[in-house]
GROMACS .gro file of C-alpha atoms in nm:
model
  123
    1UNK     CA    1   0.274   0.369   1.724
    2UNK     CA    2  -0.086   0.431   1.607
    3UNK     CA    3  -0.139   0.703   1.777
    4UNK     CA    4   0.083   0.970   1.605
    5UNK     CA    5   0.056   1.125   1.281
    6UNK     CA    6   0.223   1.047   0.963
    7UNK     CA    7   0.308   1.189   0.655
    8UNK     CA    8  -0.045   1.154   0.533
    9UNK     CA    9  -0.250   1.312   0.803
   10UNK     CA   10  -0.031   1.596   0.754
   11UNK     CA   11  -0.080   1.624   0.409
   12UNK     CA   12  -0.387   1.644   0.507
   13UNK     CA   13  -0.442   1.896   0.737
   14UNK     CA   14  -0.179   2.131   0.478
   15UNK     CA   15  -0.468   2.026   0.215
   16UNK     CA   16  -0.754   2.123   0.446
   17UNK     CA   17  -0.610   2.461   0.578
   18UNK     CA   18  -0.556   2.584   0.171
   19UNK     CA   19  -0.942   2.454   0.116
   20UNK     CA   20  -1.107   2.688   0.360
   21UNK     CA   21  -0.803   2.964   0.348
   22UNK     CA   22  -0.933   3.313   0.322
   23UNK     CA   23  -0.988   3.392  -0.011
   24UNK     CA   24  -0.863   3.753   0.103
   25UNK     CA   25  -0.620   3.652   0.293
   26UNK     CA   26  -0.431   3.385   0.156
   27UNK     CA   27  -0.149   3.180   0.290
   28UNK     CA   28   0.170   3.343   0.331
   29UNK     CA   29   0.447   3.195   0.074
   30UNK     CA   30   0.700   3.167   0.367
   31UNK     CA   31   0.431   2.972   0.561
   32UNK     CA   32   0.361   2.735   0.310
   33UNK     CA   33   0.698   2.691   0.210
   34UNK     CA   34   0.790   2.633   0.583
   35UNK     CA   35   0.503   2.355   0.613
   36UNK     CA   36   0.635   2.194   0.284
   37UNK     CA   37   0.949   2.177   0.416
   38UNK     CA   38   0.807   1.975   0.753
   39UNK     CA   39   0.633   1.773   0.539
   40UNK     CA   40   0.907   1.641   0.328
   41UNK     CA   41   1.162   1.622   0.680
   42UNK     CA   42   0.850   1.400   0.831
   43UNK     CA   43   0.906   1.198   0.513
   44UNK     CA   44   1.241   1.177   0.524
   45UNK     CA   45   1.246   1.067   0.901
   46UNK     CA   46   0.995   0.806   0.827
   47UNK     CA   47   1.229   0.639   0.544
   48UNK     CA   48   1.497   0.648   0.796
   49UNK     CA   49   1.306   0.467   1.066
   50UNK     CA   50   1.203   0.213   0.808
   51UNK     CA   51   1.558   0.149   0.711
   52UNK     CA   52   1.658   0.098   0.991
   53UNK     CA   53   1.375  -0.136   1.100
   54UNK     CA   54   1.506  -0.367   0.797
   55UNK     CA   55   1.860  -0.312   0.907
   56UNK     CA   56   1.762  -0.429   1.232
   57UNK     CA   57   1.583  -0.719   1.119
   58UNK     CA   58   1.849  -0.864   0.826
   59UNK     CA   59   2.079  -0.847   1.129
   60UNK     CA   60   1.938  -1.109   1.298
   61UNK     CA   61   1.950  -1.369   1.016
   62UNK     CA   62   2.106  -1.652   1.229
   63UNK     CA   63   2.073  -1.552   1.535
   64UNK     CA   64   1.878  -1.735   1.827
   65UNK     CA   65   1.545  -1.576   1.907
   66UNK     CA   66   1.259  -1.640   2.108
   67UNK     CA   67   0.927  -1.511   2.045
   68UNK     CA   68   0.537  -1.513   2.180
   69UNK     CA   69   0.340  -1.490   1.892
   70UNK     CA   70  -0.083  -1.420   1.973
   71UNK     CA   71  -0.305  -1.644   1.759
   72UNK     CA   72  -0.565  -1.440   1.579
   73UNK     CA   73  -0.753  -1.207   1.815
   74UNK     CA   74  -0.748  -1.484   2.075
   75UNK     CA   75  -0.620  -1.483   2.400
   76UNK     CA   76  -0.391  -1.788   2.263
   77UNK     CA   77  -0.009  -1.752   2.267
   78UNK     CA   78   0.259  -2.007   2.097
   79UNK     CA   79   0.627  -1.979   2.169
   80UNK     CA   80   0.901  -2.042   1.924
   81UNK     CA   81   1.272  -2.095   1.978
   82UNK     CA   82   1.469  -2.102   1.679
   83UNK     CA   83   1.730  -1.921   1.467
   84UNK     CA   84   1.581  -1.620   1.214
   85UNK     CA   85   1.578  -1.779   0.841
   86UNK     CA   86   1.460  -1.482   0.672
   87UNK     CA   87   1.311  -1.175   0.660
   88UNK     CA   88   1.016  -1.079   0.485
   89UNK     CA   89   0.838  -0.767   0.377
   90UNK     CA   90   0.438  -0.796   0.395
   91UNK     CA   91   0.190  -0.531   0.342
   92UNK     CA   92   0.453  -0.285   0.491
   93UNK     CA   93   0.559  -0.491   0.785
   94UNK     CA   94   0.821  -0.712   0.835
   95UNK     CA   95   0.884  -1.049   0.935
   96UNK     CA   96   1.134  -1.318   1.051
   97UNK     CA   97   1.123  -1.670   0.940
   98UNK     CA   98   1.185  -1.920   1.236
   99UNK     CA   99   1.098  -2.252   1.241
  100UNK     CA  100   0.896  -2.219   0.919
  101UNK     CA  101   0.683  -1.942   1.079
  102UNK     CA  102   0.676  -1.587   1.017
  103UNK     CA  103   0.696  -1.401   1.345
  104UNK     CA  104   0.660  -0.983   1.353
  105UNK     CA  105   0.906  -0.749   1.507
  106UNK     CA  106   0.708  -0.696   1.772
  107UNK     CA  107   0.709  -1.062   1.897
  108UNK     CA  108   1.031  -1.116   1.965
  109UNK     CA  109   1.092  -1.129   2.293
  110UNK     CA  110   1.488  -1.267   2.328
  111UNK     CA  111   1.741  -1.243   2.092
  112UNK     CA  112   2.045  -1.438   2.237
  113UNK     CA  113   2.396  -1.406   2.212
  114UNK     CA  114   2.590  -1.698   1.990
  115UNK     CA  115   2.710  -1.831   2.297
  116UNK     CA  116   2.354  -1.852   2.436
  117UNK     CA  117   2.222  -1.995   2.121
  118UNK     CA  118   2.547  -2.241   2.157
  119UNK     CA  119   2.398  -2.382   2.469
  120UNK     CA  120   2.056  -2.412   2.370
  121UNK     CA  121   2.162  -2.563   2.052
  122UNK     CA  122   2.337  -2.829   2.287
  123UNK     CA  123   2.702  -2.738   2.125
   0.00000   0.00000   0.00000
């Protein structure tokens, strides 16, 4: 999602628009009250899609997941079959442990059901 705008570029462009305001004609309170109020519902959507991220990812301690993971800015892929460990919190990203490796979000591929991971397990 790097293409839309977060909380900070908006606090930015509210910050820019009261730097080169009219001096005679300032900002309407209503207007800046009404951009505040964006502001802190951006926020608050933002900490809900985070929370749920996490949600989503402590759910799948234990499951079965498959995932194609990219080796450094290569062309390279590894795949990894194994059940999630852990989850992890890095630098504002999260990750699953599986198989001793920390894979992100975005490279899971397959998450299977317990009777899936039943049959790959060999049980």
């Amino acid at each position: 999602m790097p293409n839309q705008l977060g909380k900070d570029d908006f606090l930015k462009i509210l910050v820019t628009q009261l730097k080169y305001q009219d001096p005679l004609n300032p900002m309407e309170d209503k207007e800046f009250i009404a951009q505040l109020a964006q502001f802190s519902t951006l926020e608050q959507m933002q900490n809900l899609s985070n929370d749920f991220s996490s949600m989503k990812a402590l759910s799948l301690v234990g499951k079965m997941v498959y995932a194609e993971k990219r080796i450094g800015n290569s062309s390279d892929i590894i795949t990894i079959l194994g059940r999630v460990e852990s989850v992890s919190l890095y630098d504002g990203n999260i990750y699953l442990r599986v198989n001793g490796q920390d894979i992100s979000m975005d490279d899971i591929v397959t998450v299977y059901s317990d009777d899936e991971a039943d049959v790959i397990d060999g049980g």
